mmCIF file of C-alpha atoms in Angstrom:
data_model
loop_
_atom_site.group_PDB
_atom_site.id
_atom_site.type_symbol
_atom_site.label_atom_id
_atom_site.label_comp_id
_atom_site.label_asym_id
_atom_site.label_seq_id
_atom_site.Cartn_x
_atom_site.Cartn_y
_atom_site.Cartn_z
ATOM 1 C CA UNK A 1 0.000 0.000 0.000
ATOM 2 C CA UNK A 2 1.577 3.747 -0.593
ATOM 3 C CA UNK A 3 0.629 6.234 1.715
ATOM 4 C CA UNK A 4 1.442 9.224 -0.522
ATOM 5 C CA UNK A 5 3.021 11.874 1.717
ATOM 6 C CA UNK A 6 1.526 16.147 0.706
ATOM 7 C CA UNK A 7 3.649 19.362 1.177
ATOM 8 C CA UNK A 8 3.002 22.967 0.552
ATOM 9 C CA UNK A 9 5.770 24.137 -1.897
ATOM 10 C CA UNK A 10 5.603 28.396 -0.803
ATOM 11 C CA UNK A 11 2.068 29.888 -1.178
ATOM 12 C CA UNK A 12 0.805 28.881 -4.728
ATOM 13 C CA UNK A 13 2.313 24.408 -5.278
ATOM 14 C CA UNK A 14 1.166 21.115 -3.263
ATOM 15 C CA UNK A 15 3.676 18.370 -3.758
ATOM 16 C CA UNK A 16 2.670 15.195 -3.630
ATOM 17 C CA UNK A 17 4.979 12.436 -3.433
ATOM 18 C CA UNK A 18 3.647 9.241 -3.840
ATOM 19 C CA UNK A 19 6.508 6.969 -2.769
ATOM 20 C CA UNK A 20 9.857 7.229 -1.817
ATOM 21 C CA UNK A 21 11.000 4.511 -4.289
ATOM 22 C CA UNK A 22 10.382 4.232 -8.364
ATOM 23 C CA UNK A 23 7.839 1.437 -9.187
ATOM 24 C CA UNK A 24 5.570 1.219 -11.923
ATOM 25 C CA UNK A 25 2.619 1.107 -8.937
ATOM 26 C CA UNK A 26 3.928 4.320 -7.967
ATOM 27 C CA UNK A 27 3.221 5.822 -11.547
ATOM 28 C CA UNK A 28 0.554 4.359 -11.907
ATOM 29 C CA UNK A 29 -1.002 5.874 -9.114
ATOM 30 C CA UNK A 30 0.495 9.366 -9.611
ATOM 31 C CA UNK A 31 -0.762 9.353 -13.242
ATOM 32 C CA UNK A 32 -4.224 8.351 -11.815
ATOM 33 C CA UNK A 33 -4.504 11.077 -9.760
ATOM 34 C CA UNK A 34 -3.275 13.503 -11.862
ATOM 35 C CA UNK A 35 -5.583 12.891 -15.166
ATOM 36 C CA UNK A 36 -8.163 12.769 -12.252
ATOM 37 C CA UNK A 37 -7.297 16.440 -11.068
ATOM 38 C CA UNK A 38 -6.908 17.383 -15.257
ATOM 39 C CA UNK A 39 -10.364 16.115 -15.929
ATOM 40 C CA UNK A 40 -11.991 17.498 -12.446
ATOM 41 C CA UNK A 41 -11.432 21.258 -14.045
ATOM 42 C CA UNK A 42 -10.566 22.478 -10.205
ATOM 43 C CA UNK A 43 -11.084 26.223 -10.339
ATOM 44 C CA UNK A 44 -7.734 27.730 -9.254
ATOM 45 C CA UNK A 45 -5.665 24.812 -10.535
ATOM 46 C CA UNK A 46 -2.895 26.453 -13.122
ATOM 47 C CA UNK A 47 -0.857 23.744 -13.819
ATOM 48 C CA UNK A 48 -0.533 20.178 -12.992
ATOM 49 C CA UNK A 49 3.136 18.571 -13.548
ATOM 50 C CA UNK A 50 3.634 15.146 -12.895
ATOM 51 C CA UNK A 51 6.791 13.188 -12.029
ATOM 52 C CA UNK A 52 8.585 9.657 -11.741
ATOM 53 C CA UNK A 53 6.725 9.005 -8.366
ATOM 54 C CA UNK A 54 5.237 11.989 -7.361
ATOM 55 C CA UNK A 55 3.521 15.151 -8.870
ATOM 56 C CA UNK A 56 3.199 19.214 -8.169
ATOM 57 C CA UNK A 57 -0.129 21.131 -8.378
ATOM 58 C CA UNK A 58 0.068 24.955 -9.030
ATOM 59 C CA UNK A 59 -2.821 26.640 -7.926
ATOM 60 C CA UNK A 60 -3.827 30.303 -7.762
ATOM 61 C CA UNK A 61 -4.743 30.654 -3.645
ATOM 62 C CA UNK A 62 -7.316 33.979 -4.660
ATOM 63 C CA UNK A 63 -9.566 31.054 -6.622
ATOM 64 C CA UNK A 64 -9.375 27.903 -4.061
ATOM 65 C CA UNK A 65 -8.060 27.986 -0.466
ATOM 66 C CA UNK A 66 -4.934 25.590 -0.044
ATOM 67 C CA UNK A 67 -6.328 23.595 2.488
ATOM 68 C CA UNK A 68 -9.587 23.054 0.185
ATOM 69 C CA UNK A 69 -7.374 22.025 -2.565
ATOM 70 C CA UNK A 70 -5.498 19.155 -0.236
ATOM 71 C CA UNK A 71 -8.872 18.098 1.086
ATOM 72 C CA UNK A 72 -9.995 17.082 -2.527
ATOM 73 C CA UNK A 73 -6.312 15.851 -3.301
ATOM 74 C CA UNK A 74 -6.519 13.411 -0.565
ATOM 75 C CA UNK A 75 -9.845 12.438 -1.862
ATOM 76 C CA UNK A 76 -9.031 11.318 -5.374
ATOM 77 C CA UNK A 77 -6.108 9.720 -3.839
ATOM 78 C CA UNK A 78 -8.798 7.394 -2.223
ATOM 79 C CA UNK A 79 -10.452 6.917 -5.784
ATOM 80 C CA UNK A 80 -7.561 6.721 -7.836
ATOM 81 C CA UNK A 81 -6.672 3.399 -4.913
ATOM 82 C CA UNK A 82 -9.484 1.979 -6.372
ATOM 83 C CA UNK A 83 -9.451 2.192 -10.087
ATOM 84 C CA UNK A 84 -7.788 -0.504 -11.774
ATOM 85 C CA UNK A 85 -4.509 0.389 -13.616
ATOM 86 C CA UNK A 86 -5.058 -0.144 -17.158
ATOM 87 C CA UNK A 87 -3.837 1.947 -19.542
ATOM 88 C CA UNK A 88 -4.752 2.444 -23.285
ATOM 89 C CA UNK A 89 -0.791 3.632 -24.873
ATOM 90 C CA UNK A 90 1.585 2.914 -27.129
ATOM 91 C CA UNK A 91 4.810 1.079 -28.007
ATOM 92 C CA UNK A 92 7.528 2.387 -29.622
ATOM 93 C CA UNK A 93 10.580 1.030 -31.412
ATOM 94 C CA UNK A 94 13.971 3.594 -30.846
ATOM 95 C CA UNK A 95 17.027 2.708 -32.967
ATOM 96 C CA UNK A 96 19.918 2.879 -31.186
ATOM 97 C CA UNK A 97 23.983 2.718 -32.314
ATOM 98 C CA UNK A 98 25.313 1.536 -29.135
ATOM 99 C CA UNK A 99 28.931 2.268 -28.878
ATOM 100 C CA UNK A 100 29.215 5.013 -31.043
ATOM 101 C CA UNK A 101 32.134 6.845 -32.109
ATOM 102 C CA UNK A 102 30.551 10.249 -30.607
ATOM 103 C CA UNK A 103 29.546 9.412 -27.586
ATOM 104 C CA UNK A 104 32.871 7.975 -26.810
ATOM 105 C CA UNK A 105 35.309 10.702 -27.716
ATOM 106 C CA UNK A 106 32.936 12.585 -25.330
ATOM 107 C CA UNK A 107 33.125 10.059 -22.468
ATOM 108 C CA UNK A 108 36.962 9.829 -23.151
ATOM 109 C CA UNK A 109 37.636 13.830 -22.696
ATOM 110 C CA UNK A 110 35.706 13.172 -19.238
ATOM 111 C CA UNK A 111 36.859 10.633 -17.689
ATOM 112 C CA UNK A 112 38.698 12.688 -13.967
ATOM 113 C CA UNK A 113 34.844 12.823 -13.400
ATOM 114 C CA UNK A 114 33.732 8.745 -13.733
ATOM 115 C CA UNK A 115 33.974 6.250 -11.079
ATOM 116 C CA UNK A 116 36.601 3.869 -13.062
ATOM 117 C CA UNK A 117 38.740 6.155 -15.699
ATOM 118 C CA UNK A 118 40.065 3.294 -16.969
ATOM 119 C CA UNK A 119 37.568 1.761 -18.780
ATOM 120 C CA UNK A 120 34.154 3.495 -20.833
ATOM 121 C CA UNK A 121 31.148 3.839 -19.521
ATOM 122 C CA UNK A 122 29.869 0.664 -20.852
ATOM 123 C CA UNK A 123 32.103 -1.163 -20.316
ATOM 124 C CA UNK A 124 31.719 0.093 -16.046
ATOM 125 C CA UNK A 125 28.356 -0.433 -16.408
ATOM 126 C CA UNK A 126 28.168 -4.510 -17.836
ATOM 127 C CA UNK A 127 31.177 -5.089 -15.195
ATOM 128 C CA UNK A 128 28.653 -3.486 -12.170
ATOM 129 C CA UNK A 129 26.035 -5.336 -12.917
ATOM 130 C CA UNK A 130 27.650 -9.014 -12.979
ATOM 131 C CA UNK A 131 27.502 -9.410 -16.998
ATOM 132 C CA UNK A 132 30.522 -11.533 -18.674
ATOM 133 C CA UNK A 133 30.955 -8.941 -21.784
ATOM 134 C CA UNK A 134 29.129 -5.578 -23.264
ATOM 135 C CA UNK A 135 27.444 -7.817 -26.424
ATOM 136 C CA UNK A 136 25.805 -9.554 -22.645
ATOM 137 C CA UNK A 137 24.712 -6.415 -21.472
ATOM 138 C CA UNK A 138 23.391 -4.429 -24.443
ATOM 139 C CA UNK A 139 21.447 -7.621 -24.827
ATOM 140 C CA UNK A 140 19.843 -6.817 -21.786
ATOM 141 C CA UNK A 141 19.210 -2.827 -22.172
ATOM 142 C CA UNK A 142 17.853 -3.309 -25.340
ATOM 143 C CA UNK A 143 16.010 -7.005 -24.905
ATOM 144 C CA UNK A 144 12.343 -5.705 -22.755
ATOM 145 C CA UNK A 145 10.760 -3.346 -22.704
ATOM 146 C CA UNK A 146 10.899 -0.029 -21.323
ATOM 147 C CA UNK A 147 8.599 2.641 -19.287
ATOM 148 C CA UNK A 148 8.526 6.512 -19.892
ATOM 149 C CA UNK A 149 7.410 7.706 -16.649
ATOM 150 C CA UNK A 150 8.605 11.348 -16.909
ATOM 151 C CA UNK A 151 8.728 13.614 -19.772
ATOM 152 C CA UNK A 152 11.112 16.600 -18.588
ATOM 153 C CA UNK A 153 13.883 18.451 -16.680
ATOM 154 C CA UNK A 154 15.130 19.477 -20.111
ATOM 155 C CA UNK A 155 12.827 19.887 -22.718
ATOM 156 C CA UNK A 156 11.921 16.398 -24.065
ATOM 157 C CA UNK A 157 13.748 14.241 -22.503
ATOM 158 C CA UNK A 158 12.262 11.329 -21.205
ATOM 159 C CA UNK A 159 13.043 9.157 -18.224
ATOM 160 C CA UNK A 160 12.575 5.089 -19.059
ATOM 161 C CA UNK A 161 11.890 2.113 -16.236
ATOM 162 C CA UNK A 162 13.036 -1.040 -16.917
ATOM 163 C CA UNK A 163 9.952 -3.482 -16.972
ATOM 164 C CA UNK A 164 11.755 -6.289 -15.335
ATOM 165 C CA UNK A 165 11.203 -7.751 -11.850
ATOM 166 C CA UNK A 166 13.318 -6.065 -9.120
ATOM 167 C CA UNK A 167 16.072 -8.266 -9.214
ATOM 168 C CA UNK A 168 17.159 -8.105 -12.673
ATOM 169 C CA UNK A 169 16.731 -4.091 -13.280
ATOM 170 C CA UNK A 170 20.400 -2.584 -14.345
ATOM 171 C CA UNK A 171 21.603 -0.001 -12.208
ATOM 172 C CA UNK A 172 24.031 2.486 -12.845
ATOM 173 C CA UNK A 173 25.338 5.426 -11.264
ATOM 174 C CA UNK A 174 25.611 8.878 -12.415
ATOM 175 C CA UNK A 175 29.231 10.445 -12.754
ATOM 176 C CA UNK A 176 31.113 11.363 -9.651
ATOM 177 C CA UNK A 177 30.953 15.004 -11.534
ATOM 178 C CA UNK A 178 28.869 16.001 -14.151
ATOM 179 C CA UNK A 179 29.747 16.209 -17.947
ATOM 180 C CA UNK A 180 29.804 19.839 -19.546
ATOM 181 C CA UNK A 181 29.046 18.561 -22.525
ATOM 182 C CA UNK A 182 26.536 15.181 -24.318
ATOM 183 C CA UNK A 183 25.920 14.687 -27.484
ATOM 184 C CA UNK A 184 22.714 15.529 -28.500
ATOM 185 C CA UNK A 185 20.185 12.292 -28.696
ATOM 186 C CA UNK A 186 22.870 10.262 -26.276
ATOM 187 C CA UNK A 187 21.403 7.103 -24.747
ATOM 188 C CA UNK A 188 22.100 7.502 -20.916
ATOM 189 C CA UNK A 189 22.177 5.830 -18.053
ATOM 190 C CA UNK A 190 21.849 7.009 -14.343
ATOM 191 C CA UNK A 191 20.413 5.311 -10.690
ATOM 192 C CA UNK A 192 17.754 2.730 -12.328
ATOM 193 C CA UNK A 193 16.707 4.968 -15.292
ATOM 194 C CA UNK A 194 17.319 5.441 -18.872
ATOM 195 C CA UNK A 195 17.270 8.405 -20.658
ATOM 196 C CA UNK A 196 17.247 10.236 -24.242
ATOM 197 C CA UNK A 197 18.972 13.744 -24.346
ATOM 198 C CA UNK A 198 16.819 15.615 -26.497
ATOM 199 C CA UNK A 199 19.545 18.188 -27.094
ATOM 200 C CA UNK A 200 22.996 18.581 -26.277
ATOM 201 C CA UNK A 201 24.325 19.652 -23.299
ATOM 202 C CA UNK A 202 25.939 18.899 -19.862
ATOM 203 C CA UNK A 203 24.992 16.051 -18.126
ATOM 204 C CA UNK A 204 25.655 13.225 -15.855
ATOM 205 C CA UNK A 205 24.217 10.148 -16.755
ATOM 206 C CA UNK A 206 26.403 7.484 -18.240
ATOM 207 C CA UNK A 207 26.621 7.340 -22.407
ATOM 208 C CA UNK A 208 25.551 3.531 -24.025
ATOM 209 C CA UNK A 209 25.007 5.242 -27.416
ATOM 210 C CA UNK A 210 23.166 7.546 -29.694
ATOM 211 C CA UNK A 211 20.034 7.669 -31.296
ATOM 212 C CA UNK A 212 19.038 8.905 -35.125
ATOM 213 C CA UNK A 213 15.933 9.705 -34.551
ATOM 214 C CA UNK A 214 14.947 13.302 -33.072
ATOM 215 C CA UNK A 215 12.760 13.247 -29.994
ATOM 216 C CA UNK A 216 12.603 17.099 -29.700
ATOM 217 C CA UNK A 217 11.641 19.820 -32.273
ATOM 218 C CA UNK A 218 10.501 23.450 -31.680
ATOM 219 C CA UNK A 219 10.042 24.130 -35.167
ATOM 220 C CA UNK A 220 7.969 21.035 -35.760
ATOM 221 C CA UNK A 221 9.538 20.847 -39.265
ATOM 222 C CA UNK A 222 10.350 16.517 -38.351
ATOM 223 C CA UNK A 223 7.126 14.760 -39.934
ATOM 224 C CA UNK A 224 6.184 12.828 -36.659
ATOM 225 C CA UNK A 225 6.685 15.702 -35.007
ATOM 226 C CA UNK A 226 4.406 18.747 -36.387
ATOM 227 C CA UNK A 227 1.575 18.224 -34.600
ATOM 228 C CA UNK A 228 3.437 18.134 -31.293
ATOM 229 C CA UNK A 229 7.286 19.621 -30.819
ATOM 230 C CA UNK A 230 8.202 16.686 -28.013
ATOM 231 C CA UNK A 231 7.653 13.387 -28.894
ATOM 232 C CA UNK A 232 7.426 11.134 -25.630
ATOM 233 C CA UNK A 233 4.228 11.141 -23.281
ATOM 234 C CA UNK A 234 4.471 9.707 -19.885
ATOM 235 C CA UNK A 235 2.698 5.760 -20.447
ATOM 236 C CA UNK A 236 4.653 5.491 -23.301
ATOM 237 C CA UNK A 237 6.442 2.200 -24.108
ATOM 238 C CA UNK A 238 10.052 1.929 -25.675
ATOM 239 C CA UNK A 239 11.624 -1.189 -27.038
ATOM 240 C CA UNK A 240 15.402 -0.264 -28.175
ATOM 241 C CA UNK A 241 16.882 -1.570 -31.681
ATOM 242 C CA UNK A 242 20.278 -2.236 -31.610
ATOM 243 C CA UNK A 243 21.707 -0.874 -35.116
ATOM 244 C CA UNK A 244 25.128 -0.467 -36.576
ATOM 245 C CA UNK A 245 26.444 2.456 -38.085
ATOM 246 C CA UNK A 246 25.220 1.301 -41.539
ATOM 247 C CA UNK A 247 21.741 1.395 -40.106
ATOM 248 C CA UNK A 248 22.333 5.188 -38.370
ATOM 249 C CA UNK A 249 23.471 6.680 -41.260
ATOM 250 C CA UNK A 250 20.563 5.437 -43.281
ATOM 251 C CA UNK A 251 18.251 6.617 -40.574
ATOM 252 C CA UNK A 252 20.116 10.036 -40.364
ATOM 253 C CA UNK A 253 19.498 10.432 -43.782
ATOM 254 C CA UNK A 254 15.565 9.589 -43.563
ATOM 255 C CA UNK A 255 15.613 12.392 -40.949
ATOM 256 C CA UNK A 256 17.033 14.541 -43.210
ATOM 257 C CA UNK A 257 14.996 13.709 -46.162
ATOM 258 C CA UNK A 258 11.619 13.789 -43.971
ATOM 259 C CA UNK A 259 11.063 10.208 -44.515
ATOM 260 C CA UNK A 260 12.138 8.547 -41.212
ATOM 261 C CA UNK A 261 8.925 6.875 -39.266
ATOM 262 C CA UNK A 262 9.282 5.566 -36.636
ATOM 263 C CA UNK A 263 7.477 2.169 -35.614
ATOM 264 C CA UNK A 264 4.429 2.855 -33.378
ATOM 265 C CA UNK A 265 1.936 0.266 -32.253
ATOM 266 C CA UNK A 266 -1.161 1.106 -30.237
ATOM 267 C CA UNK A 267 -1.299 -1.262 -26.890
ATOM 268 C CA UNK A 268 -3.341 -1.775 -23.805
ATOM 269 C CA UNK A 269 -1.467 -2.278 -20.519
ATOM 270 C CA UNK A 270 -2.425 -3.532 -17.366
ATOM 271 C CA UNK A 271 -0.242 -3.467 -14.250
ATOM 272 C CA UNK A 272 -2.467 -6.299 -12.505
ATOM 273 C CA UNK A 273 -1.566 -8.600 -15.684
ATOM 274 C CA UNK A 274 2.100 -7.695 -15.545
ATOM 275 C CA UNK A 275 2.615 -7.869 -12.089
ATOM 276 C CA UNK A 276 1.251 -11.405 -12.439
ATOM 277 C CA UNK A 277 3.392 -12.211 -15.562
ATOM 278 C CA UNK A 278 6.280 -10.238 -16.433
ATOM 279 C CA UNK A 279 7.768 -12.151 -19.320
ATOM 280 C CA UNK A 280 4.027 -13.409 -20.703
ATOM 281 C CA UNK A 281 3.018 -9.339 -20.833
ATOM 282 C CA UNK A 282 6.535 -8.454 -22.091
ATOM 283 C CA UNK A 283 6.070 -10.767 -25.252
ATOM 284 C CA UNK A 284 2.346 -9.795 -26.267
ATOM 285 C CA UNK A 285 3.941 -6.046 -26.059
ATOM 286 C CA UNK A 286 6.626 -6.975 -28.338
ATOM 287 C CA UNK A 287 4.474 -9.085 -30.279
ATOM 288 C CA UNK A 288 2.089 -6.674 -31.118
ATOM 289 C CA UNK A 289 5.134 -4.177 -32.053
ATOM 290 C CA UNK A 290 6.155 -6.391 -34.297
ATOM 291 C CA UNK A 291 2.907 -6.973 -35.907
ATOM 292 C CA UNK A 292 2.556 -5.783 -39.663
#
């Protein structure tokens, strides 16, 4: 059971943090409650911006008293326990060129600031997490399925959970000092998350690759991108593609020529049926990606 824990943030935010720990029960719940609080049409409610495991409310105290607003909180937190947590989304397929020649002169020119100088960031991260070679572990980033739970902290960029029982999520941790500089579109790595940068700039997280396809566009000139300049929505579903740099420059060059789609299947998801079956939901999700 989480017992979600509410703050005042100043005079005009409520935080709400749902648990301590990531879990996909923990999003699940947060997301409840905060399409509940969209579709309720509060008066006073500005802006609503949820998180990995935990959400803010910005609300105008003139329009709706504070304490009103954390009375009705704590009620849809009672109705958002009871609703069951299915969720009508989509899977994606992201191409990925893991080991890149980018990525790696980057990680090289920082390496005073990672845990083991010696060796890439890769290569640290397979070794961490008990796996005999990097072919082993890119096997495992890229073989299930992954979560966006949060769309954010720079523009675009979405966090990813691992949808693998506890014991066999990869965990990395962030450099001892951040980067100044990632390429833009990097593959990262940091705590139990993954991560796209959406543009370059500094940064933390550990670099697995890069990715051809643009998540982020303000001037909505990328096709799949016009009717919306960010790409990811939290409840998404992302299934990496291990390509080589044959592959990426192909891609690139769909990008550039406007012809790049990428492949989107509409799913349902229910955390009851995962939780019950990791591995059976995990292949009808991958199944139905691959479905012409």
């Amino acid at each position: 059971m989480l017992n979600s824990r509410y703050s005042f943030g100043g005079d005009e935010h409520i935080f709400v943090e749902v648990s301590e720990e990531m879990s996909l029960e923990a999003f699940f719940k947060a997301l409840s409650m905060t399409n509940a609080v969209r579709e309720a049409s509060i008066k006073g409610v500005t802006e609503i911006c949820p998180a990995n495991a935990s959400f803010q409310i910005k609300f105008d105290p003139d329009l709706i008293h504070p304490d009103d607003l954390m009375s009705e909180l704590k009620r849809m937190e009672e109705e958002a326990g009871r609703a069951s947590p299915v969720l009508n989304t989509r899977i994606i397929e992201i191409p990925v060129y893991y080991q890149d020649p980018w990525t790696h002169e980057t990680l090289m020119r920082f390496r005073e600031r990672h845990q083991d100088p010696s060796s890439s960031d890769i290569d640290y991260a397979a070794r961490i997490n008990g796996f005999a070679s990097v072919d082993e572990f890119i096997a495992a980033h890229s073989g299930q399925p992954w979560f966006v739970s949060m769309v954010g902290f720079v523009s675009g960029l979405p966090f990813l959970y691992q949808m693998v029982d506890r014991p066999h999520q990869i965990q990395v941790p962030k450099y001892l000092r951040p980067r100044t500089d990632t390429p833009k579109l990097t593959v990262g790595y940091g705590g139990c998350f993954s991560c796209i940068y959406s543009v370059r700039g500094a940064g933390g997280y550990q670099m697995f690759g890069i990715t051809p396809m643009p998540i982020y566009d303000p001037t909505q000139q990328t096709g799949y991108l016009k009717d919306f300049m960010v790409f990811f929505k939290p409840g998404d579903i992302v299934k990496w593609k291990p390509i080589d740099r044959a592959e990426y420059d192909r891609c690139v060059a769909a990008v550039e020529a406007n012809t790049f789609a990428p492949r989107i299947r509409e799913v349902e998801f229910s955390l009851d049926a995962f939780n019950a079956d990791i591995e059976g939901t995990n292949a009808k999700l991958l199944e139905a990606l691959n479905a012409d």
